[in-house]
mmCIF file of C-alpha atoms and ligand atoms in Angstrom:
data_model
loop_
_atom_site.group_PDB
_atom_site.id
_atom_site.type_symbol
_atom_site.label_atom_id
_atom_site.label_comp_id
_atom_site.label_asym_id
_atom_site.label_seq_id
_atom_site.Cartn_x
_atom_site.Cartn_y
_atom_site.Cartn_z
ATOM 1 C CA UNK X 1 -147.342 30.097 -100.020
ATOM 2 C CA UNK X 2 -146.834 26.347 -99.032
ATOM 3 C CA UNK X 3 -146.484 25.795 -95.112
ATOM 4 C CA UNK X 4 -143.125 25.587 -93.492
ATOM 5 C CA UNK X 5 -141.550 22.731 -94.654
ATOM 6 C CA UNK X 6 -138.280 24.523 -94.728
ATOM 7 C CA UNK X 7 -135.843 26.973 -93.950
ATOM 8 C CA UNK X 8 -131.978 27.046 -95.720
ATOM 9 C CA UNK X 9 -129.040 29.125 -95.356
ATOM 10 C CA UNK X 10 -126.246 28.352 -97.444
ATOM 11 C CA UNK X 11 -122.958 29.526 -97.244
ATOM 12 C CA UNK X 12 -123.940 32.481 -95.334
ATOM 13 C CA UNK X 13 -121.391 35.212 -94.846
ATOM 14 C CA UNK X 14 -121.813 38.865 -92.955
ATOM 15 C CA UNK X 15 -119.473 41.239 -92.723
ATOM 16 C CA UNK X 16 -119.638 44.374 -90.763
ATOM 17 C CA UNK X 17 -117.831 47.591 -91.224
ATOM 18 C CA UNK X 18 -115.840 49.258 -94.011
ATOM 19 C CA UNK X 19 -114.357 47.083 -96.939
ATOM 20 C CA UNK X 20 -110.704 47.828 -95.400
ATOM 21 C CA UNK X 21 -111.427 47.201 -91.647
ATOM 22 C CA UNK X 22 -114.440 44.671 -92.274
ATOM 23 C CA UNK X 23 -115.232 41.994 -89.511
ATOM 24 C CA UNK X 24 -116.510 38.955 -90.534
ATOM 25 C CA UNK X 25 -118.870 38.005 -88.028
ATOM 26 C CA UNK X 26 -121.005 35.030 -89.871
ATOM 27 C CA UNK X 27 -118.319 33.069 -92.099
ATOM 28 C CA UNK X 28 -119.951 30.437 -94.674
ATOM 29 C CA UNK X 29 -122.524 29.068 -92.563
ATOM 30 C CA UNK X 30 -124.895 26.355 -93.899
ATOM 31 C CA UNK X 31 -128.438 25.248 -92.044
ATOM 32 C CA UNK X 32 -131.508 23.987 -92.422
ATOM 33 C CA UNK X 33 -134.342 23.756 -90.236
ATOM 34 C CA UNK X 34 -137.399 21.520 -91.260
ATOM 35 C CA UNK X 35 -140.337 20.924 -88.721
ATOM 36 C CA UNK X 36 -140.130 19.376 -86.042
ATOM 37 C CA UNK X 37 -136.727 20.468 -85.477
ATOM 38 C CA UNK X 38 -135.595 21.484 -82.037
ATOM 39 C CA UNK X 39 -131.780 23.177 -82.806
ATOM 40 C CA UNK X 40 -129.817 25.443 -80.063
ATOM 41 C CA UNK X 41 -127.397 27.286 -81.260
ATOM 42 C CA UNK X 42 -124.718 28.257 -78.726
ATOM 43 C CA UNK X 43 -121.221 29.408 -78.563
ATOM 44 C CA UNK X 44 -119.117 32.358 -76.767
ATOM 45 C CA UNK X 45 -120.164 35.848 -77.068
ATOM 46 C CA UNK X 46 -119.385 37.236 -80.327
ATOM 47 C CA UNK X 47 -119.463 33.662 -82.409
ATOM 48 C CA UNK X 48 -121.805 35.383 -84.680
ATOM 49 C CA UNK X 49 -125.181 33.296 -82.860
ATOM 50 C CA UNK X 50 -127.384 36.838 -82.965
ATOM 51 C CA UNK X 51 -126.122 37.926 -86.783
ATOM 52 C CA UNK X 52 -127.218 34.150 -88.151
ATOM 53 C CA UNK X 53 -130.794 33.936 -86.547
ATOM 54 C CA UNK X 54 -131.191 37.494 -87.420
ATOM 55 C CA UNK X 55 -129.934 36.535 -91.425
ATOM 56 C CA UNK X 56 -132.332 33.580 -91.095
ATOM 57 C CA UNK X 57 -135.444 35.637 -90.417
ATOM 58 C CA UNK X 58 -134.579 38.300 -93.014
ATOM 59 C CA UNK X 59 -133.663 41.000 -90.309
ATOM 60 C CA UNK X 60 -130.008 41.005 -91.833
ATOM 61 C CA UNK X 61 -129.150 40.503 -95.221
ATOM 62 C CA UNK X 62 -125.977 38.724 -96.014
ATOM 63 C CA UNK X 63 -122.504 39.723 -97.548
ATOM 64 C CA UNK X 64 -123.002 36.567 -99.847
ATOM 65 C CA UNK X 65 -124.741 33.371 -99.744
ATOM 66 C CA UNK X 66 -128.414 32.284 -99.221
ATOM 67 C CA UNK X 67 -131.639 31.787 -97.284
ATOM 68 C CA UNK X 68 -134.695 30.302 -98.847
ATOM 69 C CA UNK X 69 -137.902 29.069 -97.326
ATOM 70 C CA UNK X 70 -139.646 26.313 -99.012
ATOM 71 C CA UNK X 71 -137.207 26.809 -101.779
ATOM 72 C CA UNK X 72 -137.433 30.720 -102.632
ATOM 73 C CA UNK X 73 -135.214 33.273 -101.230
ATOM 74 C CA UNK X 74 -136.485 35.481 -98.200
ATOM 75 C CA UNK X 75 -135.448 38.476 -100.011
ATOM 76 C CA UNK X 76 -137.642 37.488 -103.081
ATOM 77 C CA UNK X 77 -140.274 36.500 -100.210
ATOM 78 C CA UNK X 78 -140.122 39.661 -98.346
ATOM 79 C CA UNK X 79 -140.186 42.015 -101.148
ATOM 80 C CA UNK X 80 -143.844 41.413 -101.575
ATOM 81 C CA UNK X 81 -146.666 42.516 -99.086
ATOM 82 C CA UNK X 82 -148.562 38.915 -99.585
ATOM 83 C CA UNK X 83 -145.871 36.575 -99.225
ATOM 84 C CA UNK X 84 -144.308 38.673 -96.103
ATOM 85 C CA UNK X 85 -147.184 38.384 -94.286
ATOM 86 C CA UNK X 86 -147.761 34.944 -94.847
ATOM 87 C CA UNK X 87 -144.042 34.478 -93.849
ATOM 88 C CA UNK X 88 -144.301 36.299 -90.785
ATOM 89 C CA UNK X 89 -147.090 34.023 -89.913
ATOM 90 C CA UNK X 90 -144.981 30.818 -90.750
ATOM 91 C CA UNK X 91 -141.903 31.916 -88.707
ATOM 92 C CA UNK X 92 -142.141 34.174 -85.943
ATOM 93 C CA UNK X 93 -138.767 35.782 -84.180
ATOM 94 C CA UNK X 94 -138.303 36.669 -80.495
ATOM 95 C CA UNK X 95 -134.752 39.012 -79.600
ATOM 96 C CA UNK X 96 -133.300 39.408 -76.465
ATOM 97 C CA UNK X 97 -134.429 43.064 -76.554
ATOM 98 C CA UNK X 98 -137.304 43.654 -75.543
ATOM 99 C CA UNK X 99 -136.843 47.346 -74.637
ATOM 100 C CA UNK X 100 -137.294 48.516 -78.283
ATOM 101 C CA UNK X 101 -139.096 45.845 -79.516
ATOM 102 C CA UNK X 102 -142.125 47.307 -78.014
ATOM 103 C CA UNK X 103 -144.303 50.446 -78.323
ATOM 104 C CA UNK X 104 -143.561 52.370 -75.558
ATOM 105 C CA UNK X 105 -146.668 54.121 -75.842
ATOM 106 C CA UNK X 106 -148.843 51.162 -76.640
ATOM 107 C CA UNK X 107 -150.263 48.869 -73.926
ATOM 108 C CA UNK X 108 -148.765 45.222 -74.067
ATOM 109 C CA UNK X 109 -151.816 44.020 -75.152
ATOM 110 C CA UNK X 110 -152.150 46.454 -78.286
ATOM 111 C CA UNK X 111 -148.925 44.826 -78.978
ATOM 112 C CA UNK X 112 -149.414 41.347 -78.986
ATOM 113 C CA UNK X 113 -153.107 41.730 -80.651
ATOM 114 C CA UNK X 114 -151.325 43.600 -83.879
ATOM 115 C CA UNK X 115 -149.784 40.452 -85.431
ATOM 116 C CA UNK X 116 -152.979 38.703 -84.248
ATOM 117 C CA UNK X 117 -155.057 40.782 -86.487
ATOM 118 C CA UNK X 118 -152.580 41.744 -89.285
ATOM 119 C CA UNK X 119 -151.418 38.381 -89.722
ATOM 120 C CA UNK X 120 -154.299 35.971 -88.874
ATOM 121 C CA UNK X 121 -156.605 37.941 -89.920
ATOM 122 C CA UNK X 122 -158.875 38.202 -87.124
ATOM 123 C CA UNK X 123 -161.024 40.643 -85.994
ATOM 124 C CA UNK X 124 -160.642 42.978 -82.734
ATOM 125 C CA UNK X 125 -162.511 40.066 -80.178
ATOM 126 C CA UNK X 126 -161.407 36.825 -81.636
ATOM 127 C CA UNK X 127 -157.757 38.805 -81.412
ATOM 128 C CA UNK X 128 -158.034 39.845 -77.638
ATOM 129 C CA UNK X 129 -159.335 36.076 -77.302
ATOM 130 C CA UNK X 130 -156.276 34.682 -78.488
ATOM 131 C CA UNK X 131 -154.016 37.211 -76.596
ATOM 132 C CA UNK X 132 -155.397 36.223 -73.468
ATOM 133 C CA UNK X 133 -154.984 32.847 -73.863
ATOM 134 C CA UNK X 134 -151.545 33.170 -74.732
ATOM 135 C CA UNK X 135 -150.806 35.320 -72.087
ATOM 136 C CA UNK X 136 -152.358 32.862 -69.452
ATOM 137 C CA UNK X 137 -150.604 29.947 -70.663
ATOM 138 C CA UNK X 138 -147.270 31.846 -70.095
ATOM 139 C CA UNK X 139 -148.537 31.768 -67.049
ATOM 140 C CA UNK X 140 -148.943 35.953 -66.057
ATOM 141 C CA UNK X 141 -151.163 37.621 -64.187
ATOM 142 C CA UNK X 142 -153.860 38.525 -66.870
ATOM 143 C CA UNK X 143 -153.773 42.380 -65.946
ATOM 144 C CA UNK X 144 -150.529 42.461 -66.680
ATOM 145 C CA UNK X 145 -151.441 42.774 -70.529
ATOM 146 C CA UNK X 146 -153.284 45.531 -70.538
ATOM 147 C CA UNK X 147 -149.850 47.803 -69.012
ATOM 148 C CA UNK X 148 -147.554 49.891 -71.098
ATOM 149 C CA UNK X 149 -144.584 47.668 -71.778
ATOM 150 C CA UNK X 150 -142.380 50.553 -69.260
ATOM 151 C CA UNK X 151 -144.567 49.247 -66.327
ATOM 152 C CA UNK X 152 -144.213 45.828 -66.493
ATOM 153 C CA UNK X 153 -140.574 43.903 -65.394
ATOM 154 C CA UNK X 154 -137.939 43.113 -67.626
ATOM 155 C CA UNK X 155 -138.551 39.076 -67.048
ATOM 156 C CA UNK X 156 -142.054 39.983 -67.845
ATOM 157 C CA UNK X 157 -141.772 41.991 -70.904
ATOM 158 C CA UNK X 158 -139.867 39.044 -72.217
ATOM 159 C CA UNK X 159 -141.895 36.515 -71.649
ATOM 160 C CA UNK X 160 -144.979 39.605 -73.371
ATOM 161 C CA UNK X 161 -142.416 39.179 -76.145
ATOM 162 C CA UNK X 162 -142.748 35.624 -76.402
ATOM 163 C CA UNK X 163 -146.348 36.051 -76.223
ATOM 164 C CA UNK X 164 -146.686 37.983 -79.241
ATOM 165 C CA UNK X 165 -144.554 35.690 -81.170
ATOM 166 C CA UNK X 166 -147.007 32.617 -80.326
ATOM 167 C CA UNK X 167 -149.507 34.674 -80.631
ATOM 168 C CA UNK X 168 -149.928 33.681 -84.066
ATOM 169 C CA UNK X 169 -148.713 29.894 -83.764
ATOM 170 C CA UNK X 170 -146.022 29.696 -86.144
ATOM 171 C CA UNK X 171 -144.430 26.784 -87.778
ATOM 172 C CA UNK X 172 -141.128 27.821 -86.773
ATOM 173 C CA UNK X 173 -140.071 30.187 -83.817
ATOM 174 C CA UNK X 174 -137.149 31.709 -83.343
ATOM 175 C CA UNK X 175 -135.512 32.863 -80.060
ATOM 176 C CA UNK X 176 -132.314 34.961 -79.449
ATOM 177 C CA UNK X 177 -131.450 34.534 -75.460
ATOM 178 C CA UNK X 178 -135.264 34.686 -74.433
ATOM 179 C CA UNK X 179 -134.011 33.592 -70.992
ATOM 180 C CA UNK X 180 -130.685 34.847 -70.200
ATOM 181 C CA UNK X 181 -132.706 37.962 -68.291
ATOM 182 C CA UNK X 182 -135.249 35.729 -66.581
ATOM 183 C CA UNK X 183 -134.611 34.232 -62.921
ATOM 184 C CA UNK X 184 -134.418 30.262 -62.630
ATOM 185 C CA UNK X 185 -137.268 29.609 -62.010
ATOM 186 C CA UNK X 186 -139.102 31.544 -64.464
ATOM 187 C CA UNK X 187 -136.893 30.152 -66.863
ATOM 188 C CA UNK X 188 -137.156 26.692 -66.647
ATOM 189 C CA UNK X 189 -141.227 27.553 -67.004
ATOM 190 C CA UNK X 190 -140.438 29.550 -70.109
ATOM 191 C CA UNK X 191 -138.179 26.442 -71.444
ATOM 192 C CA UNK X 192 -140.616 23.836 -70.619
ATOM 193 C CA UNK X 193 -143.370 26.064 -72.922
ATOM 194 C CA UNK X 194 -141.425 26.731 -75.822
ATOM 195 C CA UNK X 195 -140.378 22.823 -75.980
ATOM 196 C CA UNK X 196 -144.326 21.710 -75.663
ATOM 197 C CA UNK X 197 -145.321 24.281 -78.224
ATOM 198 C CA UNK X 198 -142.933 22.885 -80.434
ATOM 199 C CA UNK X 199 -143.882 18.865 -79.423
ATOM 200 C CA UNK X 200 -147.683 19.695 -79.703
ATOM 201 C CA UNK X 201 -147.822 21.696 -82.606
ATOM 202 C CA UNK X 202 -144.759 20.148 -84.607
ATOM 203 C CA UNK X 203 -143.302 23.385 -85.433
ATOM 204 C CA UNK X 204 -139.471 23.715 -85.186
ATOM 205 C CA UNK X 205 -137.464 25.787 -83.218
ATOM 206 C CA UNK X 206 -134.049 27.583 -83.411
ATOM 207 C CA UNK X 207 -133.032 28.674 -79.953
ATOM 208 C CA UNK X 208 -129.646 30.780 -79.447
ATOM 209 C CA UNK X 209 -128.294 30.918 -76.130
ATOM 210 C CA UNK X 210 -125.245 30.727 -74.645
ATOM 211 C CA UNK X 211 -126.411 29.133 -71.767
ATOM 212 C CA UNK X 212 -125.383 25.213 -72.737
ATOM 213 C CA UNK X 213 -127.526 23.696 -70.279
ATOM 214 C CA UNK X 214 -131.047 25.645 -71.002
ATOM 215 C CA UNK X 215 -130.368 24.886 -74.628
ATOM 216 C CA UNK X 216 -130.104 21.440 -74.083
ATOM 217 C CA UNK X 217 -133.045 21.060 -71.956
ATOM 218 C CA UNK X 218 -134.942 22.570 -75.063
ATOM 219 C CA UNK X 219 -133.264 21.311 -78.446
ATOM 220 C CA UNK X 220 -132.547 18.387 -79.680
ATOM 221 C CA UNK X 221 -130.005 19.349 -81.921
ATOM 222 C CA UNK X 222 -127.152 21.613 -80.727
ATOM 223 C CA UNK X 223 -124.770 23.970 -83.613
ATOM 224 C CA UNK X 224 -121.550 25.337 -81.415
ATOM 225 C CA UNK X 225 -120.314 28.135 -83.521
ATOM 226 C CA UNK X 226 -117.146 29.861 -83.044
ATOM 227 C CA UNK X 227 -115.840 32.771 -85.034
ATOM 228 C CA UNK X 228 -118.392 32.686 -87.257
ATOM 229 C CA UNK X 229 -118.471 28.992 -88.104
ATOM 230 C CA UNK X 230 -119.850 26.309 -87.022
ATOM 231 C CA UNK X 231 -117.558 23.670 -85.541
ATOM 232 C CA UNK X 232 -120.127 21.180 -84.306
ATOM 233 C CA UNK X 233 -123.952 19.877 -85.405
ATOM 234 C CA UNK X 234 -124.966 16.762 -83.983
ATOM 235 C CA UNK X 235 -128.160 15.202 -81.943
ATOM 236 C CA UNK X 236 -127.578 16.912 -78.444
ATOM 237 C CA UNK X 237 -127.062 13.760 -76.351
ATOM 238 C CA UNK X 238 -123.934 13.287 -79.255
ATOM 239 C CA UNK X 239 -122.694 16.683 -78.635
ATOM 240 C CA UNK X 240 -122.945 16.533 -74.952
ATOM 241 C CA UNK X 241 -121.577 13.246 -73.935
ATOM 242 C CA UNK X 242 -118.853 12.556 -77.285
ATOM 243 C CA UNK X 243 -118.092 15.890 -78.570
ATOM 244 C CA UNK X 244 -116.248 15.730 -81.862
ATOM 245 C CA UNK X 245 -114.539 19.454 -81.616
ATOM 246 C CA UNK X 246 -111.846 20.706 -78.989
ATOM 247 C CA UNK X 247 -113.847 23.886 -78.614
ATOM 248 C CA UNK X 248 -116.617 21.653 -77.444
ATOM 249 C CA UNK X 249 -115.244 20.118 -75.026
ATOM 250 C CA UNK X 250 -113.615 23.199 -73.922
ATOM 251 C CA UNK X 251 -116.949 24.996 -73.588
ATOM 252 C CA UNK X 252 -118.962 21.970 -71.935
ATOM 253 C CA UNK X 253 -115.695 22.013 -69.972
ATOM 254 C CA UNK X 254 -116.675 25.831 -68.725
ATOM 255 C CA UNK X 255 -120.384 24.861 -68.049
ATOM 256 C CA UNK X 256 -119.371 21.837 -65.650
ATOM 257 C CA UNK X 257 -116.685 23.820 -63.806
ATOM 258 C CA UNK X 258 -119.144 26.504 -63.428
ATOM 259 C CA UNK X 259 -120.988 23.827 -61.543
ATOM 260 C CA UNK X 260 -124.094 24.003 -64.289
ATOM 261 C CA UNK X 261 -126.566 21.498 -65.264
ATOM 262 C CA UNK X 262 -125.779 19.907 -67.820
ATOM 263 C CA UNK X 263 -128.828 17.178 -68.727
ATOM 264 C CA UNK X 264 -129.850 16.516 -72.397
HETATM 265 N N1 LIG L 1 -124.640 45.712 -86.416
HETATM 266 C C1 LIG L 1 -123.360 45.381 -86.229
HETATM 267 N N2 LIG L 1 -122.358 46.188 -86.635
HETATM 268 C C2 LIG L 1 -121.067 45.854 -86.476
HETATM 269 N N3 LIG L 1 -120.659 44.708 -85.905
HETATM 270 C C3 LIG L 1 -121.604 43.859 -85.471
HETATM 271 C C4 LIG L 1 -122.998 44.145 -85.614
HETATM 272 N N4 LIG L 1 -123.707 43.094 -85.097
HETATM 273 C C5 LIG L 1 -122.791 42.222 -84.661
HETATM 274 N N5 LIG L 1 -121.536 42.671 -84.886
HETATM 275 C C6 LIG L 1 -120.290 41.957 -84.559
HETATM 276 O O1 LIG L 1 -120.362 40.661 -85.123
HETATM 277 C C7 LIG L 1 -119.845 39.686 -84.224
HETATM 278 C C8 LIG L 1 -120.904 38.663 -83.942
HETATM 279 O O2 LIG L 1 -121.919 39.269 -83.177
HETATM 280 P P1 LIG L 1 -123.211 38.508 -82.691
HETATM 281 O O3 LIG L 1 -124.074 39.495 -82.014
HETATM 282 O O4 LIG L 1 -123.789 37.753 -83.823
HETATM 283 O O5 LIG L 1 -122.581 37.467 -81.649
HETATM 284 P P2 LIG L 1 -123.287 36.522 -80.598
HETATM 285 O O6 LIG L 1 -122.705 35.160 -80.785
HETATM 286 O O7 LIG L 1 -124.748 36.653 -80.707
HETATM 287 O O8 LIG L 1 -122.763 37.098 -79.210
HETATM 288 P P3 LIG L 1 -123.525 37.221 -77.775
HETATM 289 O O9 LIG L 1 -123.447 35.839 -77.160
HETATM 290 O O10 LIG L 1 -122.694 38.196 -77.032
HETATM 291 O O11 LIG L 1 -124.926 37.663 -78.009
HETATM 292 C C9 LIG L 1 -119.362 40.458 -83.008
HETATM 293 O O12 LIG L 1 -117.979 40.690 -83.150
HETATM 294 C C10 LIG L 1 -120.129 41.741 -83.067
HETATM 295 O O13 LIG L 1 -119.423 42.783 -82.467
HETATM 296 MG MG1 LIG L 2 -126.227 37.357 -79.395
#
């Protein structure tokens, strides 16, 4: 498999629920993501941000239309042991929910070494090398690691979570409200990281959130989605300062009346 050069959805629907009662939560959304690429996706809760990352990393099927990377369809991609590991190297995902996304009865560090091994292919030391390095430039404690994931914080286990997605230094990364849980200050070190890993290493990012001003700090592309669509794609200084949709303005509105932060 050819390195990221890109990922497409097109005309991506999801529906949820039975045929008569069916909620369309994703409604013909195109996208594509090449490297480089720094896009936020953000909207109100229940816009359908979660159900379209998850769709783009293969975690969700869709009701009808597409994803491809490089060209071939995830499904076709994930169907085979070979080509799902080497996609799971080439675009790594990181969910708000950290809770089940670890082994409770693995230490963090067991964790973050598996994709390490299983998808790098390197052995037990050169593994606990990398995780450590990781870890450290998330900037934890280095004992930390070597807890169960129950003993550590919640701001901590997501930032472990993060860790084990750049772990493996993927092409493209990407993150479902890594920093809604996290205090300010943790979060603007967590936002500063994920944009240098993606300026140093060239790899894209998609990064939901429906905080407008983190997402702008990070991406220079924002998506607004509402019911399932999206209403607005433009460079982020475009979307922030001439916004093209009424919802826009409505929601950048919100964030300034709220007194947030609201620099590209
Ligand atoms: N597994 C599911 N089963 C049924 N409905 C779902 C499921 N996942 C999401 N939905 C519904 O689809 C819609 C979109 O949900 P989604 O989680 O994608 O929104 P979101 O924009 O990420 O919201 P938030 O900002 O609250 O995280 C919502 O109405 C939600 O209730
Ligand atoms: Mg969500």
């Amino acid at each position: 498999m050819d390195a990221f050069a890109q990922l497409a959805a097109t005309s991506v629907v999801k529906h949820f629920g039975p045929a008569r009662n069916r909620h369309t939560a994703v409604d013909g959304v195109s996208l594509t993501v090449e490297p480089g690429q720094r896009i936020g996706i953000v909207g109100e809760s229940g816009s359908g941000k979660s159900t379209l990352a998850r769709i783009m990393v293969g975690l969700e099927t869709p009701s009808a239309g597409t994803v491809t990377f490089n060209g071939t369809s995830l499904r076709s991609l994930l169907s085979m042991r070979a080509s799902r590991v080497e996609l799971r190297r080439e675009v790594q995902f990181v969910s708000q929910d950290t809770t089940s996304s670890f082994d409770p009865l693995r230490t963090l560090r067991d964790s973050i070494r598996q994709p390490a091994q299983r998808l790098l292919g390197l052995d037990r030391r050169a593994a606990d090398a990398k995780v450590d390095e990781t870890v450290a430039s998330l900037g934890m404690a280095p004992a930390l690691v070597d807890r169960n994931p129950a003993e550590v914080s919640g701001g901590q286990r997501q930032r472990f979570a993060i860790a084990r997605a750049l772990v493996v230094r993927p092409r493209l990364l990407v993150c479902d409200e890594v920093v809604s849980a996290l205090d300010v200050s943790v979060q603007g070190s967590i936002l500063n990281l994920l944009k240098r890993y993606c300026l140093e290493s060239g790899a894209a990012l998609v990064f939901v959130s429906h905080g407008l001003p983190a997402t702008a700090f990070v991406c220079s592309e924002l998506v607004v989605m509402k019911n399932g669509q999206i209403v607005e794609h433009g460079d982020t200084h475009q979307v922030l300062h001439a916004p093209r949709h009424p919802y826009t303005t409505a929601l950048l509105a919100a964030f300034r009346g709220g007194g947030a932060r609201t620099a590209a």
